GROMACS .gro file of C-alpha atoms in nm:
model
  343
    1MET     CA    1  -3.646  -0.320   4.249
    2GLY     CA    2  -3.997  -0.169   4.254
    3ASN     CA    3  -4.080   0.199   4.285
    4ALA     CA    4  -3.761   0.403   4.276
    5LYS     CA    5  -3.911   0.650   4.525
    6ARG     CA    6  -3.864   0.386   4.794
    7TYR     CA    7  -3.489   0.385   4.741
    8ILE     CA    8  -3.401   0.735   4.618
    9ARG     CA    9  -3.506   0.989   4.880
   10SER     CA   10  -3.488   1.288   4.647
   11LEU     CA   11  -3.760   1.132   4.427
   12ALA     CA   12  -3.986   1.082   4.728
   13LEU     CA   13  -3.949   1.453   4.800
   14GLY     CA   14  -4.071   1.545   4.453
   15HIS     CA   15  -3.748   1.582   4.258
   16LEU     CA   16  -3.740   1.452   3.900
   17ILE     CA   17  -3.490   1.267   3.681
   18TYR     CA   18  -3.497   1.426   3.336
   19PRO     CA   19  -3.447   1.219   3.018
   20GLU     CA   20  -3.144   1.423   2.912
   21SER     CA   21  -2.969   1.297   3.225
   22LEU     CA   22  -3.011   0.933   3.124
   23ALA     CA   23  -2.857   0.704   2.865
   24SER     CA   24  -2.938   0.338   2.823
   25GLY     CA   25  -2.782   0.064   2.615
   26GLY     CA   26  -2.470  -0.134   2.696
   27GLY     CA   27  -2.451   0.001   3.052
   28LEU     CA   28  -2.292   0.316   2.917
   29PRO     CA   29  -2.239   0.612   3.149
   30LEU     CA   30  -2.327   0.969   3.065
   31GLU     CA   31  -2.098   1.222   3.227
   32SER     CA   32  -2.161   1.591   3.162
   33GLY     CA   33  -2.280   1.549   2.803
   34ARG     CA   34  -2.625   1.594   2.656
   35VAL     CA   35  -2.856   1.331   2.505
   36HIS     CA   36  -2.977   1.392   2.148
   37TYR     CA   37  -3.271   1.188   2.019
   38VAL     CA   38  -3.303   1.063   1.660
   39ASP     CA   39  -3.619   0.924   1.500
   40GLY     CA   40  -3.626   0.908   1.122
   41ASP     CA   41  -4.003   0.867   1.118
   42LEU     CA   42  -4.057   1.228   1.229
   43THR     CA   43  -4.126   1.516   0.989
   44PRO     CA   44  -4.007   1.786   1.012
   45THR     CA   45  -3.687   1.740   1.209
   46GLY     CA   46  -3.683   1.869   1.565
   47THR     CA   47  -3.429   1.998   1.813
   48GLY     CA   48  -3.335   1.652   1.941
   49ARG     CA   49  -3.412   1.733   2.305
   50THR     CA   50  -3.689   1.472   2.342
   51TRP     CA   51  -3.824   1.176   2.148
   52GLY     CA   52  -4.120   1.386   2.041
   53ALA     CA   53  -3.890   1.654   1.899
   54ALA     CA   54  -3.617   1.423   1.771
   55PHE     CA   55  -3.383   1.485   1.480
   56ASN     CA   56  -3.490   1.283   1.179
   57THR     CA   57  -3.133   1.216   1.062
   58ILE     CA   58  -2.831   1.085   1.249
   59ALA     CA   59  -2.611   1.333   1.062
   60GLY     CA   60  -2.818   1.620   1.200
   61ALA     CA   61  -2.768   1.495   1.554
   62ILE     CA   62  -2.393   1.452   1.506
   63SER     CA   63  -2.369   1.806   1.370
   64GLU     CA   64  -2.546   1.942   1.678
   65ALA     CA   65  -2.361   1.724   1.930
   66SER     CA   66  -2.052   1.815   2.128
   67ALA     CA   67  -1.773   1.593   2.257
   68GLY     CA   68  -1.903   1.352   2.520
   69ASP     CA   69  -2.267   1.362   2.407
   70VAL     CA   70  -2.495   1.063   2.347
   71LEU     CA   71  -2.717   0.999   2.044
   72ARG     CA   72  -3.019   0.774   2.110
   73ILE     CA   73  -3.139   0.637   1.777
   74ALA     CA   74  -3.487   0.491   1.723
   75THR     CA   75  -3.575   0.196   1.504
   76LEU     CA   76  -3.770   0.307   1.197
   77THR     CA   77  -4.124   0.181   1.147
   78MET     CA   78  -4.147  -0.119   0.916
   79SER     CA   79  -4.442  -0.157   0.682
   80SER     CA   80  -4.663  -0.464   0.687
   81GLY     CA   81  -4.500  -0.750   0.498
   82ALA     CA   82  -4.156  -0.585   0.495
   83ALA     CA   83  -3.869  -0.818   0.403
   84ASP     CA   84  -3.597  -0.577   0.513
   85PRO     CA   85  -3.595  -0.315   0.789
   86SER     CA   86  -3.650   0.049   0.701
   87SER     CA   87  -3.309   0.216   0.712
   88TYR     CA   88  -3.129   0.538   0.785
   89GLU     CA   89  -2.966   0.589   0.445
   90GLU     CA   90  -2.672   0.806   0.545
   91ASN     CA   91  -2.293   0.821   0.522
   92LEU     CA   92  -2.172   0.947   0.858
   93THR     CA   93  -1.849   1.093   0.995
   94ILE     CA   94  -1.768   1.145   1.362
   95PRO     CA   95  -1.524   1.437   1.330
   96ALA     CA   96  -1.204   1.473   1.528
   97ALA     CA   97  -1.344   1.743   1.758
   98LYS     CA   98  -1.626   1.520   1.888
   99GLY     CA   99  -1.443   1.264   2.097
  100SER     CA  100  -1.627   1.034   2.338
  101LEU     CA  101  -1.943   1.057   2.128
  102SER     CA  102  -2.181   0.761   2.176
  103LEU     CA  103  -2.422   0.635   1.909
  104ILE     CA  104  -2.671   0.400   2.078
  105GLY     CA  105  -2.971   0.235   1.915
  106THR     CA  106  -3.298   0.126   2.073
  107TYR     CA  107  -3.263  -0.245   2.142
  108ARG     CA  108  -3.519  -0.515   2.061
  109GLY     CA  109  -3.274  -0.798   2.011
  110LYS     CA  110  -2.941  -0.834   1.835
  111THR     CA  111  -3.096  -0.917   1.498
  112GLN     CA  112  -3.160  -0.755   1.165
  113GLY     CA  113  -3.496  -0.597   1.242
  114GLY     CA  114  -3.433  -0.575   1.615
  115LEU     CA  115  -3.199  -0.277   1.588
  116PRO     CA  116  -3.205   0.056   1.403
  117GLN     CA  117  -3.054  -0.024   1.062
  118LEU     CA  118  -2.810   0.194   0.869
  119LYS     CA  119  -2.756   0.147   0.496
  120ASP     CA  120  -2.569   0.344   0.238
  121GLY     CA  121  -2.638   0.709   0.176
  122ALA     CA  122  -2.564   0.898  -0.143
  123THR     CA  123  -2.200   0.783  -0.154
  124THR     CA  124  -2.199   0.409  -0.221
  125THR     CA  125  -1.818   0.383  -0.222
  126GLN     CA  126  -1.783   0.530   0.130
  127GLU     CA  127  -1.813   0.336   0.454
  128ILE     CA  128  -2.138   0.383   0.647
  129ILE     CA  129  -1.969   0.533   0.955
  130ARG     CA  130  -1.623   0.690   0.960
  131VAL     CA  131  -1.474   0.739   1.309
  132ARG     CA  132  -1.212   1.014   1.334
  133ALA     CA  133  -1.242   1.096   1.705
  134PRO     CA  134  -1.116   0.913   2.016
  135GLY     CA  135  -1.315   0.728   2.280
  136CYS     CA  136  -1.634   0.680   2.077
  137VAL     CA  137  -1.899   0.412   2.129
  138ILE     CA  138  -2.114   0.248   1.861
  139SER     CA  139  -2.373   0.025   2.027
  140ASP     CA  140  -2.696  -0.156   1.941
  141LEU     CA  141  -2.708  -0.060   1.572
  142GLY     CA  142  -2.755  -0.264   1.254
  143PHE     CA  143  -2.542  -0.219   0.942
  144ASN     CA  144  -2.648  -0.347   0.599
  145GLY     CA  145  -2.384  -0.303   0.332
  146ALA     CA  146  -2.596  -0.422   0.038
  147GLY     CA  147  -2.516  -0.207  -0.265
  148ASN     CA  148  -2.217  -0.053  -0.090
  149THR     CA  149  -1.846  -0.101  -0.165
  150GLY     CA  150  -1.714   0.107   0.125
  151GLY     CA  151  -1.784  -0.129   0.415
  152GLY     CA  152  -1.944  -0.073   0.753
  153VAL     CA  153  -1.741   0.113   1.017
  154LEU     CA  154  -1.397   0.261   0.945
  155LEU     CA  155  -1.151   0.359   1.219
  156ASP     CA  156  -0.982   0.637   1.029
  157GLU     CA  157  -0.663   0.805   1.149
  158SER     CA  158  -0.565   0.926   0.802
  159GLY     CA  159  -0.541   1.303   0.776
  160SER     CA  160  -0.413   1.565   1.018
  161GLY     CA  161  -0.567   1.562   1.365
  162ASN     CA  162  -0.772   1.245   1.321
  163THR     CA  163  -0.748   0.983   1.596
  164ALA     CA  164  -0.979   0.690   1.660
  165PHE     CA  165  -0.819   0.521   1.959
  166GLY     CA  166  -1.039   0.386   2.237
  167THR     CA  167  -1.333   0.296   2.011
  168THR     CA  168  -1.590   0.045   2.137
  169ILE     CA  169  -1.822  -0.134   1.893
  170GLN     CA  170  -2.065  -0.360   2.075
  171GLY     CA  171  -2.405  -0.524   2.047
  172CYS     CA  172  -2.436  -0.452   1.673
  173HIS     CA  173  -2.546  -0.656   1.370
  174PHE     CA  174  -2.342  -0.640   1.046
  175LYS     CA  175  -2.462  -0.787   0.716
  176ASN     CA  176  -2.347  -0.776   0.350
  177CYS     CA  177  -2.044  -0.554   0.412
  178ASN     CA  178  -1.751  -0.562   0.171
  179GLY     CA  179  -1.485  -0.336   0.026
  180SER     CA  180  -1.405  -0.213  -0.323
  181THR     CA  181  -1.358  -0.573  -0.442
  182SER     CA  182  -1.645  -0.786  -0.315
  183THR     CA  183  -1.439  -1.106  -0.317
  184ASP     CA  184  -1.128  -0.965  -0.145
  185VAL     CA  185  -1.134  -0.909   0.230
  186LYS     CA  186  -0.817  -0.701   0.203
  187THR     CA  187  -1.023  -0.417   0.050
  188GLY     CA  188  -1.273  -0.395   0.334
  189GLY     CA  189  -1.556  -0.545   0.534
  190ALA     CA  190  -1.778  -0.479   0.835
  191ILE     CA  191  -1.529  -0.317   1.077
  192MET     CA  192  -1.205  -0.180   0.934
  193TRP     CA  193  -0.884   0.002   1.012
  194SER     CA  194  -0.768   0.232   0.733
  195ALA     CA  195  -0.437   0.176   0.554
  196VAL     CA  196  -0.253   0.390   0.810
  197GLY     CA  197  -0.349   0.159   1.098
  198GLY     CA  198  -0.335   0.325   1.440
  199ALA     CA  199  -0.663   0.337   1.635
  200TRP     CA  200  -0.519   0.163   1.940
  201GLN     CA  201  -0.722   0.034   2.236
  202ALA     CA  202  -1.022  -0.082   2.031
  203ARG     CA  203  -1.283  -0.323   2.167
  204ILE     CA  204  -1.513  -0.521   1.935
  205ALA     CA  205  -1.755  -0.720   2.149
  206ASP     CA  206  -2.086  -0.906   2.146
  207ASN     CA  207  -2.169  -0.840   1.780
  208VAL     CA  208  -2.336  -1.062   1.521
  209PHE     CA  209  -2.187  -1.074   1.170
  210TYR     CA  210  -2.358  -1.235   0.868
  211LYS     CA  211  -2.261  -1.271   0.503
  212ASN     CA  212  -1.979  -1.016   0.513
  213THR     CA  213  -1.678  -1.061   0.286
  214GLY     CA  214  -1.476  -0.983   0.598
  215ASP     CA  215  -1.582  -0.910   0.955
  216VAL     CA  216  -1.279  -0.733   1.104
  217VAL     CA  217  -1.018  -0.601   0.862
  218LEU     CA  218  -0.680  -0.431   0.905
  219LYS     CA  219  -0.592  -0.269   0.572
  220GLY     CA  220  -0.244  -0.146   0.663
  221THR     CA  221  -0.007   0.004   0.919
  222THR     CA  222   0.175   0.286   0.741
  223SER     CA  223   0.141   0.510   1.049
  224SER     CA  224   0.146   0.257   1.335
  225ARG     CA  225   0.043  -0.097   1.424
  226PRO     CA  226  -0.283  -0.115   1.622
  227GLN     CA  227  -0.217  -0.216   1.982
  228ASP     CA  228  -0.428  -0.337   2.274
  229VAL     CA  229  -0.716  -0.460   2.055
  230VAL     CA  230  -0.977  -0.691   2.210
  231ILE     CA  231  -1.214  -0.896   1.991
  232GLU     CA  232  -1.447  -1.096   2.216
  233ASP     CA  233  -1.785  -1.270   2.238
  234ASN     CA  234  -1.880  -1.223   1.871
  235THR     CA  235  -2.060  -1.452   1.627
  236PHE     CA  236  -1.876  -1.415   1.299
  237SER     CA  237  -2.002  -1.454   0.944
  238GLY     CA  238  -2.131  -1.758   0.767
  239PRO     CA  239  -2.237  -1.937   0.560
  240ALA     CA  240  -1.902  -2.036   0.418
  241GLY     CA  241  -1.984  -1.939   0.059
  242SER     CA  242  -2.038  -1.574   0.158
  243VAL     CA  243  -1.708  -1.517   0.340
  244ASP     CA  244  -1.347  -1.458   0.232
  245ALA     CA  245  -1.207  -1.430   0.587
  246ASN     CA  246  -1.368  -1.354   0.919
  247LEU     CA  247  -1.064  -1.180   1.066
  248TYR     CA  248  -0.805  -1.032   0.833
  249LEU     CA  249  -0.549  -0.875   1.066
  250ALA     CA  250  -0.243  -0.916   0.844
  251GLY     CA  251  -0.249  -0.581   0.665
  252GLY     CA  252   0.088  -0.405   0.679
  253SER     CA  253   0.280  -0.535   0.983
  254GLY     CA  254  -0.023  -0.675   1.166
  255MET     CA  255  -0.146  -0.592   1.516
  256ASN     CA  256   0.094  -0.560   1.807
  257GLY     CA  257  -0.118  -0.697   2.090
  258VAL     CA  258  -0.456  -0.845   1.994
  259THR     CA  259  -0.672  -1.070   2.212
  260ILE     CA  260  -0.928  -1.286   2.028
  261LYS     CA  261  -1.143  -1.473   2.279
  262ARG     CA  262  -1.478  -1.653   2.317
  263ASN     CA  263  -1.590  -1.603   1.956
  264ASP     CA  264  -1.784  -1.840   1.728
  265PHE     CA  265  -1.677  -1.902   1.367
  266PRO     CA  266  -1.978  -2.078   1.203
  267ALA     CA  267  -1.858  -2.097   0.839
  268VAL     CA  268  -1.863  -2.476   0.798
  269ASP     CA  269  -1.525  -2.625   0.703
  270LEU     CA  270  -1.374  -2.287   0.605
  271PRO     CA  271  -1.473  -1.959   0.438
  272ALA     CA  272  -1.526  -2.046   0.072
  273LEU     CA  273  -1.638  -1.733  -0.113
  274GLY     CA  274  -1.621  -1.784  -0.489
  275SER     CA  275  -1.302  -1.622  -0.628
  276GLY     CA  276  -1.206  -1.537  -0.268
  277THR     CA  277  -0.853  -1.414  -0.197
  278VAL     CA  278  -0.775  -1.527   0.160
  279LEU     CA  279  -1.026  -1.807   0.240
  280LEU     CA  280  -0.936  -1.849   0.607
  281TYR     CA  281  -1.111  -1.805   0.939
  282ILE     CA  282  -0.824  -1.585   1.059
  283ASP     CA  283  -0.518  -1.436   0.895
  284ALA     CA  284  -0.312  -1.292   1.179
  285ALA     CA  285   0.026  -1.296   1.006
  286SER     CA  286   0.283  -1.079   1.191
  287CYS     CA  287   0.045  -1.022   1.486
  288THR     CA  288   0.127  -1.069   1.853
  289GLY     CA  289  -0.128  -1.167   2.114
  290LEU     CA  290  -0.363  -1.449   2.217
  291LEU     CA  291  -0.628  -1.669   2.053
  292ALA     CA  292  -0.828  -1.833   2.333
  293GLY     CA  293  -1.165  -1.995   2.399
  294ASN     CA  294  -1.299  -1.979   2.042
  295THR     CA  295  -1.509  -2.237   1.855
  296PHE     CA  296  -1.475  -2.322   1.485
  297ALA     CA  297  -1.716  -2.513   1.257
  298THR     CA  298  -1.446  -2.738   1.120
  299ILE     CA  299  -1.282  -3.074   1.180
  300VAL     CA  300  -0.955  -3.046   1.367
  301ASP     CA  301  -0.817  -3.399   1.398
  302THR     CA  302  -0.611  -3.597   1.151
  303LEU     CA  303  -0.875  -3.867   1.090
  304GLY     CA  304  -1.095  -3.621   0.902
  305SER     CA  305  -1.060  -3.333   0.659
  306GLU     CA  306  -0.842  -3.153   0.909
  307LYS     CA  307  -0.795  -2.777   0.904
  308THR     CA  308  -0.476  -2.663   1.072
  309PHE     CA  309  -0.385  -2.351   1.267
  310GLY     CA  310  -0.031  -2.218   1.270
  311ALA     CA  311   0.220  -2.008   1.080
  312THR     CA  312   0.111  -2.173   0.753
  313GLY     CA  313  -0.227  -2.307   0.870
  314SER     CA  314  -0.499  -2.410   0.628
  315GLY     CA  315  -0.771  -2.289   0.866
  316GLY     CA  316  -0.601  -1.995   1.029
  317ILE     CA  317  -0.262  -1.826   1.004
  318ILE     CA  318  -0.149  -1.786   1.365
  319PRO     CA  319   0.221  -1.696   1.391
  320THR     CA  320   0.441  -1.810   1.678
  321THR     CA  321   0.422  -1.455   1.815
  322MET     CA  322   0.061  -1.537   1.909
  323ARG     CA  323  -0.039  -1.805   2.159
  324MET     CA  324  -0.337  -2.040   2.127
  325ALA     CA  325  -0.527  -2.193   2.422
  326ASN     CA  326  -0.859  -2.374   2.469
  327ASN     CA  327  -0.988  -2.338   2.113
  328TRP     CA  328  -1.221  -2.605   1.976
  329GLY     CA  329  -1.359  -2.758   1.659
  330GLU     CA  330  -1.518  -3.093   1.573
  331ALA     CA  331  -1.348  -3.429   1.624
  332THR     CA  332  -1.426  -3.711   1.379
  333ALA     CA  333  -1.499  -3.975   1.646
  334ASN     CA  334  -1.609  -3.986   2.007
  335THR     CA  335  -1.268  -4.112   2.114
  336TYR     CA  336  -1.094  -3.800   1.988
  337THR     CA  337  -1.087  -3.445   2.117
  338GLY     CA  338  -1.178  -3.142   1.914
  339GLN     CA  339  -0.922  -2.914   2.073
  340ILE     CA  340  -0.723  -2.702   1.831
  341HIS     CA  341  -0.348  -2.700   1.873
  342ARG     CA  342  -0.066  -2.549   1.673
  343THR     CA  343   0.029  -2.755   1.371
   0.00000   0.00000   0.00000
């Protein structure tokens, strides 16, 4: 594009675009809200108005923010020879009054080390981020659940006044996330709905998951079944020995309208976590919706060690209330197709 002054007349006349009017990451718009900057390397904490005066905790920025604001979160400096990124060690809650809040990291690639990393704070049994407000965005952040039994991100509609509908989680990296029982996906994982369910209109897109007991987990539906949920363009967890189930959507009465499309499931031959409880790529029992355009690291024809997909599938439980189209695995010979069909 070149110099913006050539295209925006007000800039040529000397007007300025101030940083608080901008938000980058995921193509996300900023309406009338304010940008708050977070950089954990700074001491003491600042007012959050600029990078040079940033908050040094994410919790401090959330406390200061209003509904509709944007938090821009810097990657922490890593020491020479570091084997793990420096982390924001915090347990965070987006409260009900702060809807449409966006948490956006600085992006250097969708990898551990390329994104600002969050690990557990003082409460190791609590999820890293609890969302209790509608319309929020979590983008370009890393989550490391090592040492934690609360999981990564919880969409939490339990309690009076809490709603988490319209949440978008995109461009993130999730690693080592599990629930209260590290071998049972039903107790938690990287992205979770609480036991009450709800949190309709969620979008989980373009994330990388690695070595999580579960990647997306529905714990229950005592309040309502999640509806209009889209799970697309993700790379789910492997290797097989670290995973109980990539998608456990069977809690309570399942999801009423879920689209699972263009995802990769790289756990070779099937999730195989020792003492695992579910051991499937997907458990979508009782769900309605569509499974389309996904790839699975497993053999799917009868000449090999076939994994099946259907109401009682050995690779994935997909009830007849969901449809399957254009999903693929490996065929055992060149003369056979690897397309997955209901069995």
